[in-house]
Tab-separated table of C-alpha atoms in Angstrom:
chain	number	residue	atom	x	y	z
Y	23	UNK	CA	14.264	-13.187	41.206
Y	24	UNK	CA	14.531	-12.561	37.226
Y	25	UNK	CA	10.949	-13.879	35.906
Y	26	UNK	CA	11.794	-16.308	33.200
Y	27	UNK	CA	9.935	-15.863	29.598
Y	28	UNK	CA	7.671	-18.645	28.919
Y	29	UNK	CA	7.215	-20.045	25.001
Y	30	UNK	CA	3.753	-18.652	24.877
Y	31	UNK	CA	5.273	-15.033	25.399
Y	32	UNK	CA	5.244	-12.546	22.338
Y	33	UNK	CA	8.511	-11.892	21.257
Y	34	UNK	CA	7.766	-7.946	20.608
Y	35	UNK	CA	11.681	-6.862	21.466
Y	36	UNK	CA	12.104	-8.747	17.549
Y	37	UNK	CA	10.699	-5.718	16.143
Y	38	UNK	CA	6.645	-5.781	14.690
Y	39	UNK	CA	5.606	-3.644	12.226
Y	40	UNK	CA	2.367	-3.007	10.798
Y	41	UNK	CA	2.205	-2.936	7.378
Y	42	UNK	CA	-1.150	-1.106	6.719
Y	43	UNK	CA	-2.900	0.787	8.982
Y	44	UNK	CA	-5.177	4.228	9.354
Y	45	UNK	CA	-5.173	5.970	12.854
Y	46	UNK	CA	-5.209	8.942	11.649
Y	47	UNK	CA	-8.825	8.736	10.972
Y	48	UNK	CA	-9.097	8.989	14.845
Y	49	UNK	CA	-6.290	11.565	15.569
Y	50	UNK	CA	-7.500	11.581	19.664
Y	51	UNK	CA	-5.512	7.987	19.502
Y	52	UNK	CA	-2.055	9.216	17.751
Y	53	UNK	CA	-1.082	9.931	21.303
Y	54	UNK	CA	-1.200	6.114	22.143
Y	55	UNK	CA	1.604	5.474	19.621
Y	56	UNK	CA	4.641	6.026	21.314
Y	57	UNK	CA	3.148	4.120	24.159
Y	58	UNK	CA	2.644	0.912	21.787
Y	59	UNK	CA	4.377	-2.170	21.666
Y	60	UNK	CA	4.704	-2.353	17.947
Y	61	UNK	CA	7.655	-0.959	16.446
Y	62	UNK	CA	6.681	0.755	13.219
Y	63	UNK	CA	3.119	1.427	11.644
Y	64	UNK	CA	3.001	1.824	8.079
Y	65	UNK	CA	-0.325	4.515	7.880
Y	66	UNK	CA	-2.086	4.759	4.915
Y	67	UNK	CA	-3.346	8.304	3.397
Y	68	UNK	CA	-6.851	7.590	1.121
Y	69	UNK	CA	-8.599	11.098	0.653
Y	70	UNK	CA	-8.419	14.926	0.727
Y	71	UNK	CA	-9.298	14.868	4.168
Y	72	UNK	CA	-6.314	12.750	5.568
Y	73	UNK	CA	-2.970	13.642	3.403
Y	74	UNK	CA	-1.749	16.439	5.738
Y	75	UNK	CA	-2.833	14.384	9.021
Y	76	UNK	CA	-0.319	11.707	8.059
Y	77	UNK	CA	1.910	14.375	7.023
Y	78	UNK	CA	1.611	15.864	10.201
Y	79	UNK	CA	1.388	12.826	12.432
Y	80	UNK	CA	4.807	11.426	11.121
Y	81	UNK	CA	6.589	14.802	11.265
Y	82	UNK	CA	5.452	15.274	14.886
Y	83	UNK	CA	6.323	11.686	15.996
Y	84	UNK	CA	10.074	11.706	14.206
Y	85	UNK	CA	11.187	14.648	14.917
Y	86	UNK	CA	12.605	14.791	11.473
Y	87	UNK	CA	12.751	13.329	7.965
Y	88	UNK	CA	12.558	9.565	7.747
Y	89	UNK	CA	15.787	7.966	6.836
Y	90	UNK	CA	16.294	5.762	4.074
Y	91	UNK	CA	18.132	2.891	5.568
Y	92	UNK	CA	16.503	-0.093	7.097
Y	93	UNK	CA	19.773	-0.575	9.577
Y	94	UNK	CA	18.547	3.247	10.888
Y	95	UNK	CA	15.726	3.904	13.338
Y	96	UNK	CA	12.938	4.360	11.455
Y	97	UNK	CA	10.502	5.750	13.792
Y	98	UNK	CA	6.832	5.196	14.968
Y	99	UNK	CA	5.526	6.391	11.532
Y	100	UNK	CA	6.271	4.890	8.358
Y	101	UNK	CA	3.695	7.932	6.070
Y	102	UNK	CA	2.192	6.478	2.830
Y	103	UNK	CA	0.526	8.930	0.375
Y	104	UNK	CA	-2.423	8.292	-2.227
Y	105	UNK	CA	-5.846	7.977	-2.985
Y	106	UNK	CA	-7.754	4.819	-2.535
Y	107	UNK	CA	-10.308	3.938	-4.917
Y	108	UNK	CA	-13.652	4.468	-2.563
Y	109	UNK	CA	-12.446	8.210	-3.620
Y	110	UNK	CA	-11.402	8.135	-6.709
Y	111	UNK	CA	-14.537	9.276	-8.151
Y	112	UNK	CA	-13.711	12.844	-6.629
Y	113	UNK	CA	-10.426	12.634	-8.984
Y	114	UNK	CA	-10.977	14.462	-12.653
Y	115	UNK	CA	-9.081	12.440	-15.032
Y	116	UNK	CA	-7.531	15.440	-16.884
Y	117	UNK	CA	-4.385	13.093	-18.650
Y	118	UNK	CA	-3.974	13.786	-21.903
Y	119	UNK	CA	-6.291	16.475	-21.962
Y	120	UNK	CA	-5.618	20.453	-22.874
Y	121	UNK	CA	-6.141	22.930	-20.128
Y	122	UNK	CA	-8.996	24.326	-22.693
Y	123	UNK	CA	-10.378	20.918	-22.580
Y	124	UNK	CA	-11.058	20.595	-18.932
Y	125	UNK	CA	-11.978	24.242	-17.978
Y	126	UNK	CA	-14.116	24.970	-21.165
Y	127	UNK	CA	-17.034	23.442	-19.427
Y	128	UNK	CA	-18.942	25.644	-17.334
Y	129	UNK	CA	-21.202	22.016	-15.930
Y	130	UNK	CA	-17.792	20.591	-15.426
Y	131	UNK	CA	-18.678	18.972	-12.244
Y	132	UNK	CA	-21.800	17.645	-13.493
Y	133	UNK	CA	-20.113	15.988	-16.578
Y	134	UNK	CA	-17.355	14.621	-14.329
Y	135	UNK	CA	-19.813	12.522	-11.753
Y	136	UNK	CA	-22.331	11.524	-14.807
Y	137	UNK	CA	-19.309	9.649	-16.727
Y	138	UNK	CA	-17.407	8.521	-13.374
Y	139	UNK	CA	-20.013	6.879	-11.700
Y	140	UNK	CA	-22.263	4.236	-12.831
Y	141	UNK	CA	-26.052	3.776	-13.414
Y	142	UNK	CA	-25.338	7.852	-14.088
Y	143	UNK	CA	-26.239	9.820	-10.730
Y	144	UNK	CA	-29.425	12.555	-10.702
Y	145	UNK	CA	-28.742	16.255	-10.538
Y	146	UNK	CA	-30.036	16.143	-6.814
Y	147	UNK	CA	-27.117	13.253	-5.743
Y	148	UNK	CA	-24.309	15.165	-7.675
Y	149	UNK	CA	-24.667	18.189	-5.686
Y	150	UNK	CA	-24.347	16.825	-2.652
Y	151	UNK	CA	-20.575	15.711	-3.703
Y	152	UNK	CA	-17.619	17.836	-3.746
Y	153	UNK	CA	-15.622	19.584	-6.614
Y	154	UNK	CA	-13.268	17.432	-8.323
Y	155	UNK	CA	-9.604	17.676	-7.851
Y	156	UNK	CA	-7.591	16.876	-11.010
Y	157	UNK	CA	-5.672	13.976	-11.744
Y	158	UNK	CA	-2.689	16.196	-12.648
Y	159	UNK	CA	-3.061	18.291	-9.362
Y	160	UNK	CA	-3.615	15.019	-7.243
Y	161	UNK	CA	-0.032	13.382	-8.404
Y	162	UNK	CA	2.070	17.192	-8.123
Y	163	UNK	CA	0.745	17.249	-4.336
Y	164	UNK	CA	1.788	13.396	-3.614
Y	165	UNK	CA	5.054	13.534	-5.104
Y	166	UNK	CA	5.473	16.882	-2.666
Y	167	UNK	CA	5.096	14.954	0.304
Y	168	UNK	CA	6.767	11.883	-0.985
Y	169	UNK	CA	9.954	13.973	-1.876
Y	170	UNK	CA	9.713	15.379	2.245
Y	171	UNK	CA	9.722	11.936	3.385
Y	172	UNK	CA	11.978	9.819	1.649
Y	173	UNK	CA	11.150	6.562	3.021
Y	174	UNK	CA	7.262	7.331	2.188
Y	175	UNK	CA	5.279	4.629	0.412
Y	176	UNK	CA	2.386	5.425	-1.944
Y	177	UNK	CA	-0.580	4.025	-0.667
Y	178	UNK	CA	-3.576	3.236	-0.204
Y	179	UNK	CA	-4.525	2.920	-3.709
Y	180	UNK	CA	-6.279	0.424	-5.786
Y	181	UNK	CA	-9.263	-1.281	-7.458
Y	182	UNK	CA	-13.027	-2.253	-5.258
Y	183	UNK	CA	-15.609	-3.565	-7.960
Y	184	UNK	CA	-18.029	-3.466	-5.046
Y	185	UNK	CA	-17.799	-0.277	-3.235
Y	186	UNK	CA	-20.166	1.540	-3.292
Y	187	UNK	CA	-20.687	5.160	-2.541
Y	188	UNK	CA	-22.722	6.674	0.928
Y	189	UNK	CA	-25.260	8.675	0.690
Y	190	UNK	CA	-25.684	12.257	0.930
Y	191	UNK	CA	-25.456	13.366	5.067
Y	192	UNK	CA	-28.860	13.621	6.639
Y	193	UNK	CA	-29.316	16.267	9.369
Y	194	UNK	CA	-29.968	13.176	11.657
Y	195	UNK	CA	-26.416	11.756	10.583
Y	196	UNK	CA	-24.623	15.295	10.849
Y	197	UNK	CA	-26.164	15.339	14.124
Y	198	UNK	CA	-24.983	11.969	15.685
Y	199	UNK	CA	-21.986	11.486	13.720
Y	200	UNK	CA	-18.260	11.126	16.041
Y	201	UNK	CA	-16.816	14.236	16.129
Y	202	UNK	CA	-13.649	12.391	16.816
Y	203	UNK	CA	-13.447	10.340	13.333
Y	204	UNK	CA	-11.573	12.267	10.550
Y	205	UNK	CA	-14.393	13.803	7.747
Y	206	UNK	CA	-14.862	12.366	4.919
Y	207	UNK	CA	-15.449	8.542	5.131
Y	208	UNK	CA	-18.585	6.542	4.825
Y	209	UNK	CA	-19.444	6.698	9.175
Y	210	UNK	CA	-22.592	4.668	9.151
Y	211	UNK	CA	-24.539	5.997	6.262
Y	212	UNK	CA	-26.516	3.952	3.943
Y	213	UNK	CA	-25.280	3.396	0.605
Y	214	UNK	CA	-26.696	4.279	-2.523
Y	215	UNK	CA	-26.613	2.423	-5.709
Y	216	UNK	CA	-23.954	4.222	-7.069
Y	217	UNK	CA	-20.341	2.542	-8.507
Y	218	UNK	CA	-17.064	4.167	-9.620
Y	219	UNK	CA	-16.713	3.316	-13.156
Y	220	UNK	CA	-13.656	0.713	-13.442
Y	221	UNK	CA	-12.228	2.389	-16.176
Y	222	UNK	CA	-11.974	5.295	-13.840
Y	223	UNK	CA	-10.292	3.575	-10.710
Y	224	UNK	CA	-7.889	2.183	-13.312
Y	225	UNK	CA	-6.705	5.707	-14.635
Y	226	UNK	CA	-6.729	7.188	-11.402
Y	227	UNK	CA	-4.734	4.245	-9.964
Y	228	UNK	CA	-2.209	4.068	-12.669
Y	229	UNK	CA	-0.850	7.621	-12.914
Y	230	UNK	CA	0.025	6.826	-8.731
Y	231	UNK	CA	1.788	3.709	-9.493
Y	232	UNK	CA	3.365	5.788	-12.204
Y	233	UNK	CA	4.493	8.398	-9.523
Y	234	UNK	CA	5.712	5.586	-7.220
Y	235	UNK	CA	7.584	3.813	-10.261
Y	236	UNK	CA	9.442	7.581	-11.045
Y	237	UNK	CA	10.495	8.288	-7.254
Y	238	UNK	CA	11.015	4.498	-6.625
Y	239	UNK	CA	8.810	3.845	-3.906
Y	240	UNK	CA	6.984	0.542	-2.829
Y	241	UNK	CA	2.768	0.772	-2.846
Y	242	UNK	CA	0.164	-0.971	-0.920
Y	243	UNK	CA	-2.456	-1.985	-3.137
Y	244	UNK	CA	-6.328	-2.045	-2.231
Y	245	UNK	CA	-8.212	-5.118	-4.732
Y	246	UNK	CA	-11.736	-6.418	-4.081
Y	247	UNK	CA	-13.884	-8.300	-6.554
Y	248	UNK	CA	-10.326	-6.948	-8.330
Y	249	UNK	CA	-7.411	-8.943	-8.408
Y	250	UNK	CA	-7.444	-9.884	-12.190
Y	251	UNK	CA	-7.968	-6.098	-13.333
Y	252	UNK	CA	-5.107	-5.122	-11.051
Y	253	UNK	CA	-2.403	-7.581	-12.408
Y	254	UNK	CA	-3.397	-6.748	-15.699
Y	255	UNK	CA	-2.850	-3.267	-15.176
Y	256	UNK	CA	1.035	-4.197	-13.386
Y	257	UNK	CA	1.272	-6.506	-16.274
Y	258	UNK	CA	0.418	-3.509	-19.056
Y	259	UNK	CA	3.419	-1.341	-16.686
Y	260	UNK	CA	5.647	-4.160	-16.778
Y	261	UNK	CA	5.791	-4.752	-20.169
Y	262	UNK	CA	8.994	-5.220	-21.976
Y	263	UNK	CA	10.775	-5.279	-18.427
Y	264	UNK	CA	10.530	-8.254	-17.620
Y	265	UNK	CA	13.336	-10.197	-15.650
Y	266	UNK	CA	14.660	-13.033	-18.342
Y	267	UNK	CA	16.435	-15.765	-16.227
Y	268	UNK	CA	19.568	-16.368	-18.187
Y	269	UNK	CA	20.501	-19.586	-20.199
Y	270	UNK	CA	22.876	-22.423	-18.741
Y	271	UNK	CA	25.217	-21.035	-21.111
Y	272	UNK	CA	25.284	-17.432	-20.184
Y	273	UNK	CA	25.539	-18.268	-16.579
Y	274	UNK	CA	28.437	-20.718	-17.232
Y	275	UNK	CA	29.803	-17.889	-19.496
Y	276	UNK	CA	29.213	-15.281	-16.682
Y	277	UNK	CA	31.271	-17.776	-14.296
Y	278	UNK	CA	34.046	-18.330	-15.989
Y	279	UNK	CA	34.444	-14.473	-16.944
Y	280	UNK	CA	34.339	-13.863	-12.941
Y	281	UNK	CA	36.858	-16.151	-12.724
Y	282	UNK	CA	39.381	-15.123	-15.080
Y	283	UNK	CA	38.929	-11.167	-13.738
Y	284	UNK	CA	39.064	-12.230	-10.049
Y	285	UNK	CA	42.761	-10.984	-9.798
Y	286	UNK	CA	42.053	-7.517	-10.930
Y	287	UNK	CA	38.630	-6.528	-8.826
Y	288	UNK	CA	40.698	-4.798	-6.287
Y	289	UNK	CA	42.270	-2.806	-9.312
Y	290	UNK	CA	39.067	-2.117	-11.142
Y	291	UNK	CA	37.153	-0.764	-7.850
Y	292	UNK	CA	39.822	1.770	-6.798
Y	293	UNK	CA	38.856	3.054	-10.792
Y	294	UNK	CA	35.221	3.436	-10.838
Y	295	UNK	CA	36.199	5.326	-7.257
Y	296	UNK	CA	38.236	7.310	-8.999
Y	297	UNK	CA	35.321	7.836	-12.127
Y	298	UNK	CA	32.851	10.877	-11.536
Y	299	UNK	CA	29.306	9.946	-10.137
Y	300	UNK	CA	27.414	8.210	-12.710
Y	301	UNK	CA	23.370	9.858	-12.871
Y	302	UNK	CA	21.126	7.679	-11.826
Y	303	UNK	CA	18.782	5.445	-13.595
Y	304	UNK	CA	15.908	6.809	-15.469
Y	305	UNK	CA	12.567	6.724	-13.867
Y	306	UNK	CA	10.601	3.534	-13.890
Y	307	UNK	CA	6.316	2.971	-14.849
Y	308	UNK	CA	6.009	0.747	-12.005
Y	309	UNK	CA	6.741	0.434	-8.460
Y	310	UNK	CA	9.646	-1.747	-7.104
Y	311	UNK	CA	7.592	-3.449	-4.510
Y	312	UNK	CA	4.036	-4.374	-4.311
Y	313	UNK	CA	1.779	-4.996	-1.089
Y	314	UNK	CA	-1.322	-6.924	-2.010
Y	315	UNK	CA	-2.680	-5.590	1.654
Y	316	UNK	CA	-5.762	-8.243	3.277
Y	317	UNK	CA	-4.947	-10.510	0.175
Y	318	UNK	CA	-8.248	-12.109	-0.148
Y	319	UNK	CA	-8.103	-13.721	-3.318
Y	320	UNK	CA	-7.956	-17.428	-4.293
Y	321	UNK	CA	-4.593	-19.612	-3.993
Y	322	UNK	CA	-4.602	-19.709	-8.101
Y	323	UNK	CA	-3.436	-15.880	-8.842
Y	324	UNK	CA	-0.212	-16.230	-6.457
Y	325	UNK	CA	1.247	-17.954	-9.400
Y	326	UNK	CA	1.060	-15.084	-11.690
Y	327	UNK	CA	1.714	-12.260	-8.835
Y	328	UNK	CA	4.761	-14.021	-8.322
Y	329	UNK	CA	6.232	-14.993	-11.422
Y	330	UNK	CA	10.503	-14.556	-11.557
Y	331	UNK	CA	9.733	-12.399	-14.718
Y	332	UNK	CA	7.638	-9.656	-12.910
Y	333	UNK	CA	9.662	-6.688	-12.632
Y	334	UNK	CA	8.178	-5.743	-9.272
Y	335	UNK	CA	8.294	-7.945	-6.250
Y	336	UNK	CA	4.607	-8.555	-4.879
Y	337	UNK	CA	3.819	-9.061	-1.186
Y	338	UNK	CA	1.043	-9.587	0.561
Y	339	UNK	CA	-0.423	-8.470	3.933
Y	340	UNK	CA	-2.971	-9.916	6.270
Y	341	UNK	CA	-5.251	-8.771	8.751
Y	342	UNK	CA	-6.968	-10.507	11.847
Y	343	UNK	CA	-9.870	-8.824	11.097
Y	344	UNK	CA	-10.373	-8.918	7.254
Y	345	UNK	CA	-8.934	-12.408	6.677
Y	346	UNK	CA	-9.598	-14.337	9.354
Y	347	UNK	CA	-13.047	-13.017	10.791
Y	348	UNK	CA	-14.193	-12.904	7.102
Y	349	UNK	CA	-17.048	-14.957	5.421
Y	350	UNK	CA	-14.309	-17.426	3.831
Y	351	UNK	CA	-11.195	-17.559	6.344
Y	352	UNK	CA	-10.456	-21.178	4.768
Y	353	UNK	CA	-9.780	-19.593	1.680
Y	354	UNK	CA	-6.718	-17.141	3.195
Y	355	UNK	CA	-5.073	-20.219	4.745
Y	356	UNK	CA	-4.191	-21.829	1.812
Y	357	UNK	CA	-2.733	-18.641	0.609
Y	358	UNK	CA	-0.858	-18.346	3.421
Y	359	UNK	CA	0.294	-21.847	3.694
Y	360	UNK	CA	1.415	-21.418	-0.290
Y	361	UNK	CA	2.967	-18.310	-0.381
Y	362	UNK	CA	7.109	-18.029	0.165
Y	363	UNK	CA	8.293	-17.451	3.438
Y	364	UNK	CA	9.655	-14.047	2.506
Y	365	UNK	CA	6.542	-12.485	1.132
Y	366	UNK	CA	4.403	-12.417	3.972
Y	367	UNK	CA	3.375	-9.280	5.810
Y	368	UNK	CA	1.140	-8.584	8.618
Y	369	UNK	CA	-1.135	-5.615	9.124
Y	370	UNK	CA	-3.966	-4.429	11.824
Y	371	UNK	CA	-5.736	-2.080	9.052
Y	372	UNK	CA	-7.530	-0.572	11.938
Y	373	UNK	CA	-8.621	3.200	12.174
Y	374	UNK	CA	-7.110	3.548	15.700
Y	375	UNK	CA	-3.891	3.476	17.591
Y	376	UNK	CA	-3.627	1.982	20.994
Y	377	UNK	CA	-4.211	-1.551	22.559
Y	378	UNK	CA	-6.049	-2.736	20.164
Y	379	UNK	CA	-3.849	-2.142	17.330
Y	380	UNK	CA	-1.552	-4.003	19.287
Y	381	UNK	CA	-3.528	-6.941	19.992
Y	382	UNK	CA	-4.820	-7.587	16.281
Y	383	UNK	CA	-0.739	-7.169	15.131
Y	384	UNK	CA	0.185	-10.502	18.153
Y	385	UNK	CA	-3.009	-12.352	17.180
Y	386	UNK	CA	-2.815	-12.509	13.543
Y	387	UNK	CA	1.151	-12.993	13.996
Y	388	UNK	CA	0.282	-16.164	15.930
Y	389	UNK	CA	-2.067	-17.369	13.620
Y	390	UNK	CA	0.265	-17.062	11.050
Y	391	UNK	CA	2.892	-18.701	12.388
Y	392	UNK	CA	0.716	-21.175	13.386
Y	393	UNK	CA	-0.107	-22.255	9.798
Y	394	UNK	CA	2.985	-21.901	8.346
Y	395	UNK	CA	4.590	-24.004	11.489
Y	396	UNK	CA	7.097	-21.340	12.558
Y	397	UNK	CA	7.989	-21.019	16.681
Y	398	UNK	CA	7.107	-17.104	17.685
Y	399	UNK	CA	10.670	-15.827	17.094
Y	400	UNK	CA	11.340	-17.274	14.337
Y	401	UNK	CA	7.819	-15.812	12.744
Y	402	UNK	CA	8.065	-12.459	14.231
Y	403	UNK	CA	11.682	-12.395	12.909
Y	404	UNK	CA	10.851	-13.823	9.293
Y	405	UNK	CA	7.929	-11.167	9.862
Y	406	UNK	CA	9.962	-8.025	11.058
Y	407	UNK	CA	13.108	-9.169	7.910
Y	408	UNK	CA	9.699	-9.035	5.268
Y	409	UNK	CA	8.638	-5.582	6.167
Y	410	UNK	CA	11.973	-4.177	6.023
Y	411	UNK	CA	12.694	-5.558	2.714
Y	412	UNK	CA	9.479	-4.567	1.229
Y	413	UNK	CA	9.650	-1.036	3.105
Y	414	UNK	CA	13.660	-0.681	2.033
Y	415	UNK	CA	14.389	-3.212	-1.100
């Protein structure tokens, strides 16, 4: 007897992707992946420690070079390189600076965390962080692994006005600490009072949207306490290429010219065919597509984000966990219910692969569809057509 589906059933033969996720922070739970019922997961790179893994996890998992079609098979593994801003204070911002200027210092690391972080750290606190890595350095080894996997995104990068950073490891927290978690993230540890200068996060975050805007690649964008800094820093990158929505006139103008040179299309295209290759466009400052990932700002700033002039199209991604568990889940479902069908992403943004992952992807799916009154399939299609198009253009 064939079991019918019922309407409550999730429609995961659609296609659902994950727009923003980290599982490579547990690596024992990349084996799950091929076993999951989501289609693609979009996993995020944020510090020295994790580049290579996501590298590595994606190259393993392919089998080969991502393609750059959205009709192809993508994968498991959608990699995204860059350096989110709970790290960027181990980033020396070396722009515009001469090699004498950054080396000359023999207390360079010293200098470095005293101006980066904020009230300014003791001696005793900065030498219990690492070396810096330059800014310069930082960008030539992301645009390496970008240009291996062409489909890459740049991400997760970004602006957090309230992060603040862990303290130094304890014997006690070396000691009980999961040997399975990747190194290098906060794992349990108190927090001391020290900040990441804005000024800072901005520098480091704008030389990777410049990187993503030169090798044309979409970004997903980390903002807390944030969202205002981080359109004004897409609006500085934006500037002067802005989309202008033509007159009545030109459009009537640009009709009637199609009109009259309708006849001789056929003619024209088997010319250019016959033209040599022309080179391609000159790099860009910003990235083509933005993903605002956990959007959990107020309904007021979608207005700005998506304005027809921006240059960039802006999406944004939510998360049963962040959004909807949150202190103010009232707050994300007027965003939702506001925002255009077609700019709405969903995400787990969970540091494991598995189950789980799974089950956060269907439940804030449903919710989602829920508000915006969409049945399943036509969600989880709207859902799987918006990650492609942000993903692919």
């Amino acid at each position: 007897m064939v079991q019918m589906k019922s309407e409550d059933d999730f429609p995961w033969d659609i296609g659902v992707f994950d727009a923003h996720c980290h599982p490579t922070d547990t690596m024992s739970s990349i084996a799950e992946i091929p076993r999951m019922r989501a289609t693609t997961l979009t996993v995020m790179a944020t510090r020295g420690e994790d580049q290579d893994l996501v590298h590595q996890t994606a190259a393993t998992l392919t089998g080969e070079q991502l393609p750059s079609l959205p009709e192809q098979n993508i994968g498991h593994v959608l990699p995204c390189f860059g350096w989110h801003p709970w790290f960027s204070h181990q980033i020396l911002d070396d722009t515009g600076k001469t090699e004498t200027e950054v080396t000359l210092a023999s207390d360079k690391k010293q200098a470095h965390y005293s101006k980066a972080l904020t009230p300014r750290p003791d001696d005793k606190f900065i030498s219990t962080l690492p070396d810096p890595k330059s800014l310069s350095q930082l960008i030539s080894e992301t645009r390496e692994r970008l240009l291996i996997h062409p489909a890459a995104l740049v991400g997760e990068i970004g602006l957090d006005r309230a992060f603040r950073l862990p303290q130094a490891w304890t014997p006690q927290d070396k000691e009980n600490r999961d040997s399975q978690m990747t190194p290098g993230s906060r794992e349990g540890r108190t927090l001391s009072p020290y900040k990441v200068q804005l000024e800072h996060q901005k520098a480091v975050l704008e030389a990777q949207l410049r990187l993503a805007g030169e090798l044309r690649r979409p970004v997903s964008v980390h903002s807390v306490q944030a969202h205002g800094a981080v359109f004004d820093l897409f609006r500085k990158l934006w500037s002067g290429y802005e989309r202008k929505k033509p007159s009545r006139r030109e459009r009537a103008r640009r009709y009637s010219a199609a009109n009259a040179h309708a006849e001789s299309d056929a003619e024209e295209e088997k010319e250019q065919q016959q033209k040599p290759a022309v080179a391609e466009a000159p790099p860009l400052p910003f990235p083509p597509r933005i993903c605002m990932h956990s959007y959990s700002g107020p309904v007021d700033p979608l207005k700005q984000f998506l304005n027809p002039s921006n240059p960039s199209d802006v999406y944004f991604s939510f998360s049963a966990v962040i959004n909807f568990h949150g202190p103010t889940p009232q707050k994300v479902v007027e965003v939702i219910k506001t925002l255009p069908d077609d700019r709405i992403l969903i995400e787990s943004d969970l540091h494991t692969a598995g189950k789980q992952m799974d089950d956060l992807l269907e439940e804030v799916a449903r919710q989602i569809c829920e508000l915006r009154g969409w049945d399943l399939h036509q969600g989880v299609q709207q859902l799987a057509d918006n990650w492609k198009r942000f993903v692919f253009g």
